[in-house]
Every structure is written in C-alpha cells, then in structure tokens.
Coordinates of C-alpha atoms and ligand atoms in Angstrom, one line a residue:
Chain A
M1 CA 0.0 0.0 0.0
I2 CA 1.5 3.3 1.1
T3 CA 5.2 2.7 1.7
S4 CA 7.8 5.1 2.7
T5 CA 11.4 4.1 2.7
C6 CA 12.5 3.4 6.3
K7 CA 15.2 1.0 7.3
N8 CA 16.7 -0.3 10.5
L9 CA 14.3 1.2 13.0
T10 CA 14.8 0.4 16.6
F11 CA 11.0 0.0 16.8
A12 CA 11.3 -3.1 14.6
T13 CA 13.5 -4.9 17.2
I14 CA 11.4 -4.3 20.3
E15 CA 9.5 -7.1 21.9
A16 CA 5.9 -6.3 22.3
G17 CA 4.8 -5.7 25.8
A18 CA 8.2 -6.0 27.6
G19 CA 8.4 -2.3 28.3
L20 CA 4.9 -2.3 29.8
K21 CA 5.6 -5.4 31.9
R22 CA 8.7 -3.8 33.4
A23 CA 6.8 -0.5 33.9
L24 CA 4.1 -2.2 36.0
E25 CA 6.8 -3.7 38.2
L26 CA 8.4 -0.4 38.7
G27 CA 5.3 1.4 39.7
Q28 CA 4.3 5.1 39.4
A29 CA 7.4 6.7 40.8
G30 CA 9.7 4.2 39.2
I31 CA 8.3 4.8 35.7
I32 CA 8.6 8.5 36.1
R33 CA 12.2 8.2 37.3
E34 CA 13.1 6.0 34.4
V35 CA 11.6 8.4 31.8
T36 CA 13.2 11.4 33.6
D37 CA 16.5 9.7 33.7
S38 CA 16.4 8.9 29.9
G39 CA 16.3 12.7 29.3
I40 CA 13.7 12.2 26.6
K41 CA 12.1 15.4 25.3
G42 CA 8.9 15.6 23.4
R43 CA 9.2 14.4 19.8
G44 CA 6.2 16.5 18.6
G45 CA 8.3 19.7 18.1
A46 CA 8.0 21.6 21.4
G47 CA 10.7 19.5 23.1
F48 CA 9.3 19.5 26.7
P49 CA 10.9 16.9 29.0
S50 CA 8.4 14.0 29.1
G51 CA 9.4 13.0 32.7
V52 CA 8.6 16.5 34.0
K53 CA 5.3 16.5 32.2
W54 CA 4.3 13.1 33.7
N55 CA 5.4 14.1 37.2
L56 CA 3.2 17.2 37.0
C57 CA 0.3 15.2 35.8
A58 CA 0.8 12.5 38.4
A59 CA 0.9 15.1 41.1
A60 CA -2.5 16.6 40.1
K61 CA -5.2 15.7 42.6
D62 CA -8.1 14.5 40.5
P63 CA -9.2 10.9 40.0
Q64 CA -10.2 11.5 36.5
K65 CA -7.2 12.0 34.3
Y66 CA -6.5 11.5 30.6
I67 CA -3.6 10.4 28.4
V68 CA -3.9 11.9 25.0
C69 CA -1.8 10.8 22.1
N70 CA -1.3 13.5 19.6
A71 CA -1.6 11.9 16.1
D72 CA -2.6 15.2 14.4
E73 CA 0.8 15.2 12.4
G74 CA 0.3 18.2 10.2
E75 CA 3.6 19.9 10.0
P76 CA 4.6 20.2 6.3
G77 CA 7.2 17.6 5.6
T78 CA 6.4 15.3 8.5
F79 CA 5.1 11.7 8.0
K80 CA 7.0 9.7 10.6
D81 CA 4.0 9.4 12.9
R82 CA 2.0 7.9 10.0
I83 CA 4.8 5.3 9.6
I84 CA 4.8 4.5 13.3
L85 CA 1.0 4.2 13.4
T86 CA 1.0 2.0 10.3
T87 CA 3.6 -0.5 11.5
Y88 CA 4.4 0.0 15.2
A89 CA 1.0 1.1 16.7
G90 CA 1.5 -1.5 19.4
L91 CA 4.4 0.5 20.8
V92 CA 2.2 3.7 20.8
F93 CA -0.6 2.0 22.7
E94 CA 1.9 0.4 25.1
G95 CA 3.4 3.9 25.7
M96 CA 0.0 5.2 26.4
T97 CA -0.6 2.4 28.9
I98 CA 2.7 3.1 30.6
A99 CA 1.7 6.8 30.8
A100 CA -1.5 5.7 32.3
A101 CA 0.2 3.7 34.9
A102 CA 2.6 6.6 35.6
V103 CA 0.0 9.3 36.2
N104 CA -2.9 7.1 37.2
A105 CA -5.3 7.8 34.4
P106 CA -8.1 5.5 33.5
K107 CA -8.7 6.8 30.1
G108 CA -6.7 7.4 26.9
I109 CA -7.6 9.2 23.6
L110 CA -5.7 9.0 20.3
Y111 CA -6.5 12.1 18.4
L112 CA -5.9 11.1 14.8
R113 CA -6.0 13.6 12.0
G114 CA -8.9 13.4 9.6
E115 CA -6.4 13.0 6.7
Y116 CA -5.3 9.6 8.2
T117 CA -8.8 8.2 8.4
Y118 CA -7.6 5.3 6.3
L119 CA -5.5 4.2 9.3
R120 CA -8.5 4.1 11.7
E121 CA -9.9 0.6 10.9
Q122 CA -6.6 -1.1 11.5
L123 CA -6.0 0.9 14.7
E124 CA -9.4 0.0 16.1
A125 CA -8.7 -3.7 15.3
E126 CA -5.4 -3.5 17.2
L127 CA -7.2 -1.9 20.2
Q128 CA -9.8 -4.6 20.1
A129 CA -7.1 -7.3 20.1
L130 CA -5.4 -5.7 23.1
R131 CA -8.8 -5.7 24.9
D132 CA -9.4 -9.3 24.1
D133 CA -5.9 -10.1 25.3
G134 CA -6.7 -8.3 28.7
K135 CA -4.1 -5.7 28.0
L136 CA -6.7 -2.9 28.1
G137 CA -9.9 -2.6 30.2
E138 CA -10.5 -3.4 33.8
N139 CA -7.6 -5.0 35.7
A140 CA -5.5 -4.4 32.6
C141 CA -2.5 -6.5 32.0
G142 CA -3.6 -8.7 34.9
K143 CA -2.9 -6.0 37.4
K144 CA -5.7 -5.7 40.0
G145 CA -7.3 -2.2 40.2
F146 CA -5.5 -0.9 37.0
T147 CA -8.2 0.3 34.6
F148 CA -7.2 1.8 31.3
D149 CA -8.8 1.9 27.8
I150 CA -8.1 3.9 24.7
E151 CA -10.6 5.6 22.3
I152 CA -9.9 7.0 18.9
R153 CA -11.1 10.5 18.1
M154 CA -10.8 12.1 14.7
G155 CA -9.7 15.5 13.7
S156 CA -11.4 17.3 10.8
G157 CA -8.7 19.0 8.8
A158 CA -7.2 21.8 10.9
Y159 CA -3.4 22.0 11.5
V160 CA -3.7 24.2 14.5
C161 CA -5.5 21.3 16.3
G162 CA -2.1 19.8 16.7
E163 CA -1.4 22.5 19.3
E164 CA -2.2 20.7 22.5
T165 CA -4.8 23.1 23.9
A166 CA -6.5 23.5 20.5
L167 CA -6.6 19.7 20.4
I168 CA -8.3 19.6 23.7
E169 CA -10.8 22.3 22.5
S170 CA -11.6 20.1 19.5
L171 CA -12.1 17.0 21.6
E172 CA -14.4 19.0 23.8
G173 CA -16.5 19.8 20.7
H174 CA -15.3 23.4 20.2
R175 CA -13.5 25.3 17.5
G176 CA -9.8 24.4 17.6
E177 CA -8.7 27.7 19.1
P178 CA -5.6 27.5 21.3
R179 CA -6.0 28.5 25.0
N180 CA -3.9 30.7 27.1
R181 CA -1.3 28.7 29.0
P182 CA -1.1 28.4 32.0
P183 CA -3.1 26.6 33.1
Y184 CA -1.4 23.7 31.3
P185 CA -3.2 20.6 30.3
V186 CA -1.4 18.6 33.0
N187 CA -3.6 20.6 35.4
T188 CA -6.6 21.6 33.4
G189 CA -7.0 19.5 30.3
F190 CA -9.8 17.6 28.6
D191 CA -13.1 18.5 30.2
G192 CA -11.2 20.3 32.9
H193 CA -9.3 17.2 34.0
P194 CA -5.5 16.7 34.2
T195 CA -4.3 15.5 30.8
A196 CA -0.9 14.4 29.6
V197 CA -0.6 15.1 25.8
N198 CA 2.2 13.3 24.1
N199 CA 3.3 12.9 20.5
V200 CA 3.0 9.5 18.8
E201 CA 6.8 9.1 18.5
T202 CA 7.5 10.1 22.1
L203 CA 5.1 7.4 23.4
A204 CA 6.7 4.7 21.1
W205 CA 10.2 5.7 22.4
I206 CA 9.1 5.5 26.0
S207 CA 8.0 1.9 25.4
C208 CA 11.6 1.2 24.2
I209 CA 13.1 3.1 27.2
L210 CA 11.1 1.0 29.7
N211 CA 12.2 -2.1 27.9
K212 CA 15.9 -1.3 27.3
G213 CA 16.5 1.1 30.1
S214 CA 17.3 4.8 30.3
D215 CA 21.0 4.2 30.1
W216 CA 20.6 2.6 26.6
F217 CA 18.7 5.7 25.5
R218 CA 21.2 8.1 26.8
Q219 CA 24.0 6.3 24.9
H220 CA 22.6 8.1 21.8
G221 CA 22.4 11.8 21.1
T222 CA 23.9 14.7 23.2
E223 CA 23.8 15.7 26.7
K224 CA 20.9 18.0 26.2
S225 CA 19.3 16.1 23.4
T226 CA 19.4 12.5 24.4
G227 CA 18.4 9.5 22.2
L228 CA 17.4 8.6 18.8
K229 CA 14.8 10.4 16.6
L230 CA 12.9 9.8 13.5
F231 CA 13.4 12.2 10.7
S232 CA 10.9 12.6 7.8
V233 CA 13.0 13.5 4.8
S234 CA 11.6 14.8 1.6
G235 CA 12.5 17.2 -1.3
D236 CA 15.6 17.2 -3.6
C237 CA 17.4 14.1 -2.4
D238 CA 18.0 10.6 -3.8
M239 CA 16.5 8.7 -0.9
P240 CA 13.6 10.4 0.8
G241 CA 11.9 8.5 3.6
V242 CA 12.0 8.0 7.4
Y243 CA 15.4 7.9 9.0
E244 CA 16.3 7.0 12.6
L245 CA 19.3 9.0 13.6
P246 CA 20.8 10.2 16.9
L247 CA 20.1 13.8 17.9
G248 CA 23.1 16.0 17.5
I249 CA 23.8 14.9 14.0
T250 CA 24.9 17.7 11.7
V251 CA 23.0 18.8 8.7
D252 CA 25.9 17.6 6.5
Q253 CA 25.8 14.2 8.0
L254 CA 22.1 13.9 7.5
L255 CA 22.4 15.0 3.9
A256 CA 25.1 12.4 3.2
E257 CA 22.8 9.8 4.6
V258 CA 19.8 10.7 2.4
G259 CA 21.7 11.5 -0.8
G260 CA 21.2 15.2 -0.7
S261 CA 24.9 16.4 -0.6
N262 CA 24.5 18.9 -3.4
A263 CA 21.7 20.8 -1.5
K264 CA 21.7 24.6 -1.4
A265 CA 19.5 24.8 1.7
V266 CA 17.5 22.6 4.1
Q267 CA 14.2 23.4 5.8
I268 CA 14.3 21.9 9.3
G269 CA 11.2 21.8 11.3
G270 CA 8.6 22.2 8.6
A271 CA 6.7 25.5 7.8
S272 CA 7.3 26.5 11.4
G273 CA 10.9 25.6 11.3
R274 CA 14.0 27.5 9.9
C275 CA 15.7 27.5 6.6
V276 CA 19.4 26.5 7.0
P277 CA 21.8 27.7 4.2
G278 CA 24.7 25.6 2.9
S279 CA 27.1 27.7 4.9
Q280 CA 25.6 26.4 8.1
F281 CA 25.4 22.7 7.3
D282 CA 27.9 22.0 10.1
R283 CA 25.2 22.9 12.6
K284 CA 23.7 20.3 14.9
I285 CA 20.1 19.1 14.8
A286 CA 19.3 19.1 18.5
Y287 CA 17.2 21.0 20.9
E288 CA 20.3 23.2 21.8
D289 CA 21.0 24.1 18.2
I290 CA 18.4 23.5 15.5
P291 CA 15.3 22.0 17.1
T292 CA 12.9 20.0 15.1
G293 CA 9.8 17.7 15.2
G294 CA 11.6 15.8 12.5
S295 CA 10.7 17.4 9.2
V296 CA 13.6 17.9 6.8
I297 CA 13.0 19.3 3.3
V298 CA 16.0 19.4 1.0
F299 CA 16.4 22.1 -1.6
G300 CA 18.5 21.4 -4.6
P301 CA 20.6 24.2 -6.4
G302 CA 17.8 25.2 -8.7
R303 CA 15.2 26.0 -6.2
D304 CA 13.8 29.5 -5.8
M305 CA 13.8 30.3 -2.0
L306 CA 11.1 32.9 -2.5
D307 CA 8.7 30.0 -3.6
V308 CA 9.5 28.3 -0.4
A309 CA 8.8 31.4 1.7
Q310 CA 5.5 32.0 -0.2
N311 CA 4.2 28.4 0.1
F312 CA 4.8 28.3 3.8
L313 CA 3.2 31.7 4.4
E314 CA 0.2 30.6 2.4
F315 CA 0.0 27.6 4.6
M316 CA 0.1 29.8 7.8
V317 CA -2.5 32.2 6.5
E318 CA -4.9 29.3 5.8
E319 CA -4.2 27.5 9.0
S320 CA -4.2 30.4 11.5
C321 CA -7.2 30.1 13.7
G322 CA -7.6 33.9 13.5
Q323 CA -8.1 34.4 17.2
C324 CA -5.3 36.9 17.7
T325 CA -4.4 40.0 15.7
P326 CA -0.7 39.6 15.1
C327 CA -1.2 36.2 13.5
R328 CA -4.4 37.0 11.6
Y329 CA -3.1 40.2 10.0
G330 CA 0.6 39.8 10.2
N331 CA 0.9 36.7 8.1
P332 CA -1.1 38.0 5.2
T333 CA 1.0 41.2 5.3
L334 CA 4.2 39.1 5.1
L335 CA 2.7 37.2 2.2
E336 CA 1.9 40.4 0.3
G337 CA 5.5 41.3 0.9
V338 CA 6.7 38.1 -0.7
E339 CA 4.5 39.1 -3.7
M340 CA 6.2 42.5 -3.9
L341 CA 9.6 40.9 -3.7
R342 CA 8.5 38.5 -6.5
N343 CA 7.6 41.4 -8.7
G344 CA 10.8 43.3 -7.8
R345 CA 8.7 46.1 -6.1
C346 CA 10.0 45.9 -2.6
S347 CA 12.3 48.7 -1.3
A348 CA 15.1 47.9 1.2
G349 CA 13.2 50.1 3.7
Y350 CA 10.0 48.1 3.4
L351 CA 11.8 44.9 3.6
K352 CA 13.2 46.0 6.9
E353 CA 9.7 46.8 8.0
L354 CA 8.6 43.3 7.0
V355 CA 11.3 41.8 9.1
S356 CA 10.4 43.8 12.1
L357 CA 6.7 42.8 11.5
G358 CA 7.7 39.2 11.4
E359 CA 9.5 39.6 14.7
S360 CA 6.6 41.2 16.2
V361 CA 4.3 38.4 15.1
Q362 CA 6.7 36.0 16.8
I363 CA 6.7 37.7 20.1
S364 CA 3.1 38.7 20.3
S365 CA 1.1 35.8 19.1
K366 CA -0.8 33.5 21.5
C367 CA 0.2 30.1 20.3
G368 CA 3.1 28.3 18.7
L369 CA 1.6 28.7 15.3
G370 CA 1.9 32.5 15.3
Q371 CA 5.1 32.4 17.3
S372 CA 6.8 30.4 14.5
S373 CA 4.9 31.3 11.4
A374 CA 7.4 33.9 10.3
N375 CA 10.5 31.7 11.0
A376 CA 10.8 30.4 7.5
F377 CA 10.2 33.8 5.9
L378 CA 12.7 35.5 8.2
S379 CA 15.5 32.9 7.8
I380 CA 15.1 33.0 4.0
I381 CA 15.3 36.9 4.0
E382 CA 18.4 36.6 6.2
H383 CA 20.3 34.0 4.1
F384 CA 19.1 34.6 0.6
K385 CA 19.0 38.4 0.2
E386 CA 21.0 38.3 -3.0
E387 CA 18.5 35.9 -4.6
I388 CA 15.5 37.8 -3.4
M389 CA 16.1 41.5 -3.9
G390 CA 15.9 43.5 -7.1
R391 CA 14.2 40.9 -9.1
T392 CA 13.0 41.6 -12.6
V393 CA 9.6 40.2 -13.1
D394 CA 10.5 37.0 -15.1
A395 CA 13.6 36.2 -13.1
V396 CA 13.6 32.7 -11.6
Chain B
M1 CA -48.3 3.5 5.6
T2 CA -46.9 6.9 6.0
L3 CA -44.1 8.2 3.9
M4 CA -41.1 9.4 6.0
T5 CA -39.9 12.8 5.0
Q6 CA -36.2 13.3 4.4
Q7 CA -36.2 15.5 7.5
E8 CA -37.9 12.8 9.7
R9 CA -35.3 10.3 8.5
L10 CA -32.4 12.7 9.3
R11 CA -33.9 13.3 12.7
G12 CA -34.1 9.7 13.4
E13 CA -30.5 9.2 12.4
L14 CA -29.3 12.1 14.6
E15 CA -31.2 10.7 17.5
S16 CA -29.5 7.4 17.2
L17 CA -26.1 9.1 16.8
V18 CA -26.8 11.0 20.0
A19 CA -27.8 7.7 21.7
Q20 CA -24.4 6.3 20.6
Y21 CA -22.1 9.2 21.5
G22 CA -24.1 10.8 24.3
T23 CA -25.4 14.2 24.9
A24 CA -22.2 15.7 26.4
R25 CA -20.7 18.6 24.4
N26 CA -17.6 16.4 23.7
A27 CA -19.8 14.2 21.6
L28 CA -20.2 17.0 19.1
M29 CA -17.3 16.3 16.7
P30 CA -18.0 12.6 16.2
I31 CA -21.6 13.4 15.6
L32 CA -20.9 16.1 13.0
Q33 CA -18.2 13.8 11.3
E34 CA -20.8 11.1 10.9
V35 CA -23.3 13.5 9.5
Q36 CA -20.8 14.9 7.0
R37 CA -19.8 11.4 6.0
K38 CA -23.4 10.2 5.3
Y39 CA -25.0 13.4 3.9
Y40 CA -22.0 15.2 2.4
R41 CA -23.0 18.3 4.3
I42 CA -24.4 19.6 7.6
D43 CA -27.4 21.7 6.8
D44 CA -29.4 24.1 9.0
Y45 CA -31.9 21.5 9.9
A46 CA -29.2 19.1 11.1
I47 CA -27.6 21.9 13.1
Q48 CA -30.9 22.7 14.8
V49 CA -31.6 19.2 15.7
I50 CA -28.2 18.5 17.0
A51 CA -28.3 21.7 19.0
D52 CA -31.6 20.7 20.5
L53 CA -30.4 17.2 21.4
L54 CA -27.2 18.4 23.0
D55 CA -29.0 21.3 24.6
I56 CA -26.7 24.0 23.2
H57 CA -27.4 27.0 20.9
P58 CA -27.4 26.3 17.2
V59 CA -24.9 29.1 16.8
E60 CA -22.4 27.0 18.8
V61 CA -22.8 24.1 16.4
H62 CA -22.7 26.5 13.4
S63 CA -19.5 28.0 14.6
V64 CA -17.8 24.6 15.1
V65 CA -18.9 23.5 11.5
S66 CA -17.5 26.7 10.1
F67 CA -14.1 26.1 11.7
Y68 CA -13.1 22.8 10.3
S69 CA -12.2 22.3 6.7
F70 CA -13.6 18.8 6.5
L71 CA -17.1 20.0 7.7
D72 CA -19.4 21.8 5.3
F73 CA -22.7 23.6 5.1
K74 CA -22.9 23.3 1.4
P75 CA -23.3 19.9 -0.2
K76 CA -20.0 18.2 -1.2
G77 CA -19.7 15.7 -3.9
R78 CA -19.9 12.0 -3.2
F79 CA -16.1 12.0 -3.9
V80 CA -14.1 14.8 -2.5
V81 CA -10.8 15.1 -4.3
R82 CA -8.2 16.9 -2.2
L83 CA -4.9 17.6 -3.8
C84 CA -2.0 18.5 -1.5
Q85 CA -0.8 22.1 -2.2
T86 CA 2.0 22.2 0.3
L87 CA 5.7 22.7 -0.5
C88 CA 6.9 19.1 -1.1
C89 CA 4.1 18.3 -3.4
E90 CA 4.4 21.7 -5.0
M91 CA 8.1 20.9 -5.7
A92 CA 7.0 17.5 -7.2
D93 CA 5.0 19.4 -9.8
K94 CA 1.5 19.2 -8.3
D95 CA 0.4 22.1 -10.6
R96 CA 0.3 19.7 -13.6
V97 CA -1.8 17.2 -11.6
A98 CA -4.1 20.2 -10.7
R99 CA -4.6 21.2 -14.2
Q100 CA -5.5 17.7 -15.4
L101 CA -7.9 17.2 -12.4
S102 CA -9.6 20.4 -13.3
N103 CA -9.7 19.5 -17.1
D104 CA -11.0 15.9 -16.5
L105 CA -13.7 16.9 -14.0
G106 CA -14.6 20.1 -15.9
I107 CA -14.6 22.2 -12.7
E108 CA -12.2 24.6 -10.9
F109 CA -10.8 24.0 -7.4
G110 CA -13.5 24.8 -4.8
Q111 CA -16.3 23.6 -7.1
T112 CA -18.5 20.5 -7.2
T113 CA -19.7 19.0 -10.5
P114 CA -23.3 19.7 -11.4
D115 CA -24.2 16.1 -10.9
G116 CA -23.0 16.3 -7.4
K117 CA -20.5 13.5 -7.9
F118 CA -17.2 15.2 -7.4
T119 CA -15.8 18.1 -5.4
L120 CA -12.3 19.4 -6.2
E121 CA -10.3 21.0 -3.4
Y122 CA -6.8 21.7 -2.2
A123 CA -5.6 20.3 1.0
N124 CA -2.6 21.2 3.1
C125 CA 0.1 18.6 3.7
I126 CA -1.4 15.1 4.1
G127 CA 1.7 13.4 5.3
M128 CA 2.9 11.9 2.0
C129 CA 5.6 14.4 1.4
D130 CA 8.2 11.8 0.3
Q131 CA 5.8 10.5 -2.4
G132 CA 4.3 13.7 -3.9
P133 CA 2.2 14.8 -5.6
A134 CA -0.3 13.3 -3.3
L135 CA -4.0 13.5 -3.1
L136 CA -6.9 12.1 -1.1
V137 CA -10.2 10.9 -2.6
N138 CA -12.4 10.7 0.4
D139 CA -10.4 8.6 2.8
K140 CA -8.2 6.9 0.2
V141 CA -4.7 8.3 -0.5
H142 CA -2.9 8.3 -3.9
T143 CA 0.7 9.1 -4.1
R144 CA 3.2 10.0 -6.9
V145 CA 0.2 11.0 -9.0
T146 CA 1.0 11.9 -12.5
P147 CA -1.4 13.8 -15.0
E148 CA -1.9 10.5 -16.8
M149 CA -3.1 8.8 -13.6
V150 CA -5.7 11.4 -13.0
N151 CA -8.2 9.9 -15.5
Q152 CA -7.8 6.4 -14.0
I153 CA -8.4 7.7 -10.5
I154 CA -11.6 9.5 -11.5
E155 CA -12.8 6.5 -13.6
S156 CA -12.5 4.2 -10.7
C157 CA -14.7 6.5 -8.7
R158 CA -17.3 6.6 -11.5
Q159 CA -17.5 2.8 -11.5
V160 CA -18.9 3.0 -8.0
F161 CA -21.8 5.1 -9.4
G162 CA -22.4 2.4 -12.1
L163 CA -22.8 -0.1 -9.3
H164 CA -25.1 2.0 -7.1
A165 CA -26.9 3.8 -10.0
T166 CA -30.3 2.8 -8.6
Q167 CA -29.7 4.3 -5.2
P168 CA -31.0 7.9 -4.8
M169 CA -28.5 10.5 -3.6
E170 CA -29.2 11.3 0.0
H171 CA -29.2 15.1 -0.2
Ligands
FMN401 C1 0.5 24.8 15.5 C2 1.0 23.7 16.2 C3 0.9 22.4 15.7 C4 1.3 21.2 16.4 N1 1.1 20.1 15.8 C5 1.5 19.0 16.5 C6 1.3 17.6 16.0 O1 0.7 17.5 14.9 N2 1.7 16.6 16.7 C7 2.3 16.7 17.9 O2 2.7 15.7 18.5 N3 2.6 17.9 18.5 C8 2.2 19.0 17.8 N4 2.4 20.3 18.4 C9 3.0 20.3 19.7 C10 2.0 20.1 20.8 O3 1.4 21.4 21.2 C11 2.5 19.5 22.0 O4 3.7 20.2 22.5 C12 2.9 18.0 21.9 O5 1.9 17.2 21.3 C13 3.4 17.4 23.1 O6 3.9 16.1 23.0 P1 5.4 15.8 23.1 O7 5.9 16.5 24.4 O8 5.5 14.3 23.3 O9 6.1 16.3 21.9 C14 1.9 21.4 17.6 C15 2.1 22.7 18.2 C16 1.7 23.8 17.5 C17 1.9 25.1 18.0
SF4_402 S1 -1.2 32.7 17.0 FE1 -2.5 32.3 15.3 S2 -3.2 30.2 15.4 FE2 -2.3 30.8 17.4 S3 -4.1 31.5 18.6 FE3 -3.3 33.3 17.6 S4 -4.4 33.4 15.7 FE4 -4.7 31.4 16.5
FES403 S1 3.6 18.4 1.3 FE1 2.1 17.2 0.2 S2 1.8 15.6 1.5 FE2 3.2 16.8 2.7

C-alpha cells in the first residue's frame, strides 16, 4: 500500500509488551524516574521533557485524568507518525498504557488527524485485540485495580489542532482555538481534568526506554538532546523517507545519509521551522542548536527560495485560527511582501519593516503557530537576500 | 403506511447518533463527522436538531462546523478530491496534476460537479511528502500522482456510481 522508505528502525526490534511489563513492576514513581533519567524530550516539536510532564500530571489531585496521544501530524514535511501508526502502533498503545500507569489515568484518547482516516480501521482492530488479550480494560495487564482503555477520536482538517490546547478544545466539541497557557493541560486539560498530551513518537520511544533502560537511550544523542529520533526527509534528495538518527547529527551528515549532498539549503522543522543555508550545514540538529519535530525538506541548487517562503506563508495564512491579531493580520501582510519581492517592487526600507513585523508576530502571538509562522520567511530573507532583492519580473 | 420525509429520516438518524455518542458537548465532533460522511453536508436543519439534542445554541454548532475544513454547510460531492498544495508536493509538480484534475472533471478548485458526484479542493500537507504529488479521494490516498493517472483515479470512482446507480442521492 502506502510505503515510505524506512530502514533499521529500533522499533522493529522491540519485543511487544516487555516495556509495559517492566513499567508495571516499577510502579508510578519508578516509571517517572526512568523516563526522567532517559532525558527524553517531546518528539512533537516543542521539546518539553516528558518525565517532568508526567510528574506534574501524576501530582495533580483528580481521580479523572486523561492520556492523549497527539496523532494530528500536520507539520509540512512530516510523516514519521504515519509510519509509526502503520507499522508500530502497538508500541504507541503500550506507551499510552505506561503513561496511564505513571500518572494514574483511567482513560486514553488517540487524536488522529482526519487526513489519516484510512488508518483508523486497523488501529481499532489492534485496540480490540489488546482488549481481548486483557491488556486494556478493567484490571488491565492482569494488574488488579488498574483500569485503562483507549478511544480514537478524529480531527477534521485543521493543522492548529495539533497544538495541545487546541486539540483539547476540539475534543471537547469546540472550534480548535488554542487556549492561554497556563493553566497547562497537566492541570486543566480535557473536560477540565489533568491531561498528559504526548506525541506518537514520544510514546513509542518511551516503550523502548522502559524495555531497554534509560542508560541505553542516553548512549545516543547529546547531553541536552538524548536519544534517537525519527526524521521525515523529503524534497531534492536521492532517498527520501523516514530515518532513525541520533540527535546532535549535523545537517551535513544527515544530507550524506539521504543522498542530498548537493543541497543549497534545508528546511528543518517544517513550515514553522527554519531554513538552513549551505554555509551552516555543520550545525547540529538538536534541541540546543536547530530543534525539530523531524521534518527535513531538502532544496537542490535550482530551487527558488522565495517560492519556499511563499508556500509556507500561504500555509500559515490558511491554518491560522484567526483568534489573535498579530497572527491574523501579520501573516497575510508578510505574504503580500513576498508578492512584492517577487515582482521586484520591494524597497530595502519596506523589507526592513517586513522583518520587524515578522519579529513582532513571533513575540506577540498567542500560540506556537503565530510564534513560529514567520520563521521560514525571516530565515530566508536573512540568508538569501542576493537571490530575493531587485528581481526583474521574469527572473527565476 | 406513512411516507417518511427526508427530515424525519435525518432526525431519526441524529437521535441514534446521540444515543451512541451521548449528549455531552464532547460528543459534538464525532456526531458532526458522521453526518458529514453520510449526507456530504451539515445543513441548517441538522444543526438545529443536534443543538436541541445536545442542549446548546445552534450558533455554537454552526461556529464549530465553520471552523473545520472537513465539515461543510454546502453539499459536497460523493467523492471529494483533495490535492495537497504544500511545499513538497508543489516541488513535485502538483500544478500539472491540478490542471489535469480540473480538465478531466470540468470544474475549478473549490467547485462541485453539477451532478453532485465530485468536489475538487486543495488540502494542506497530508503526510505523504516523500511521495508527492499526493491526493486524497475521500479517505483513500494516492501518491506519486501523474497527470496520466488522474483519469484512471476518476474513472475508478465513476464505476462506483455504475454499481449503485439505482440508489438515490441522500441530499
Ligand atoms: C501549530 C502547532 C501544531 C502542532 N502540531 C503537533 C502535531 O501535529 N503533533 C504533535 O505531537 N505535536 C504538535 N504540536 C505540539 C503540541 O502542542 C505538544 O507540544 C505536543 O503534542 C506534546 O507532545 P510531546 O511532548 O510528546 O512532543 C503542535 C504545536 C503547534 C503550536
Ligand atoms: S497565534 Fe494564530 S493560530 Fe495561534 S491562537 Fe493566535 S491566531 Fe490562532
Ligand atoms: S507536502 Fe504534500 S503531502 Fe506533505
């Protein structure tokens, strides 16, 4: 069916259920310690330490808690969660069950983007098999008093619903408009109850960590960015697909791996990420240098960087929820600016104003969408001025 | 024997959806998604009935429907073709596929064929970026679509109409 190239994933070597079994032996505090010791940070983009999140959620005093798996994967250039859900969903459900044991939540919800509806039937079947096997439900996994089950809820075509508070709004039957934070979902989440929201990949890795130990995870990556990460690679390279690589890898190393060594630039982190020019290919992909949820788009020598800025801004204009002014008005104004640059009608003075507008949108927007919507535009202006300014109309 | 009106039938269906998902506000999305799937739209009558059953103001329901790109007031075609317009698919020459879709269906993006069979739209990244250009036909995904493949994709949808030609459209 739908195949993406992906080789040698750790997930393929993991024995089903082993991590969960060990987790239940360790108990609440033990699980949280193991996850904290591993140093794993969220794989969904924001990079919040998962152990800290679970600790906060565990500490919340409310018998009704929720584990939400964020499968809204909508960042342009990202498809690793689709691969995980297609082939390794068991590890994700196991990770959710481990999370439930850690924070003491009786209910889990997988929020699956509407565009992935074709995955639903298979996922429901896998959940039913887990129920039949006693892994979900009352006294789950044979542990007396441990009740946990997972329900699948669908998105309906809105990128912003990947933002965790917008996701919760959507689950509650509202428009997917992000909330102010704090309060954070770990205190006030779904229907007002403490909720731990985690990315698909984060949960799958946590199953591996509980199985192989936090020391194993820490062997990979850097001090601040521990472990392995899946990268979704697309664009102008010989071998696009999903790659498992240690965090801390340089852009150069990654390009060599995927057959993209003649690239002129690479977009890391999707539409909300940054464009890295060739002169900076020695930088590290890691939370402390170039952070990412895993989207890598390679641009060959012939690509027009203004096309890139335009496409991403069009994306942001369409996907903005429109709730706050900087994002609602700022992004269309930046897009108009791109149009002026395209037509060679943008003065250096106005370009400066556009840059300062972009920076204002970053600092004054309510959620991560507006806070990062200008990133691509700003980094392209910064690194590709010679290509962008003084165009004659039919220049490429 | 009394003939059921369309509206009575829709009401019955909504009541059973509410019986299934509950009357809590958090049941709203699954209910709306089901209505959209079955009726290709969520019309004013459906909005009113759902609001009554969930005990919320119809404006609340209306506002939710208006937010999500997969929920619609206006009738969509039986087959909704959504071509990804985001960067990776753009770089993979999605414009040529777009042109051919528009030619073969005889409509522009954003339109529905007069027979109500096809709606043509753009979508943003659908998670097939390594295999663009990509498109969805309802829930089915097609990857590495070429202009020549467009005709075949549309024809395979038309065959479904052949099989169900005797069934009336529901809206
Ligand atoms: C506009 C926007 C879209 C997002 N989309 C996703 C997404 O599709 N999947 C995801 O896991 N996180 C997404 N996030 C990040 C979530 O808000 C949240 O940080 C994440 O789900 C937490 O899980 P993690 O800590 O395991 O990464 C998005 C954030 C923003 C601002
Ligand atoms: S920054 Fe944009 S997407 Fe986020 S809340 Fe404001 S308007 Fe909505
Ligand atoms: S950009 Fe088209 S599927 Fe991602």
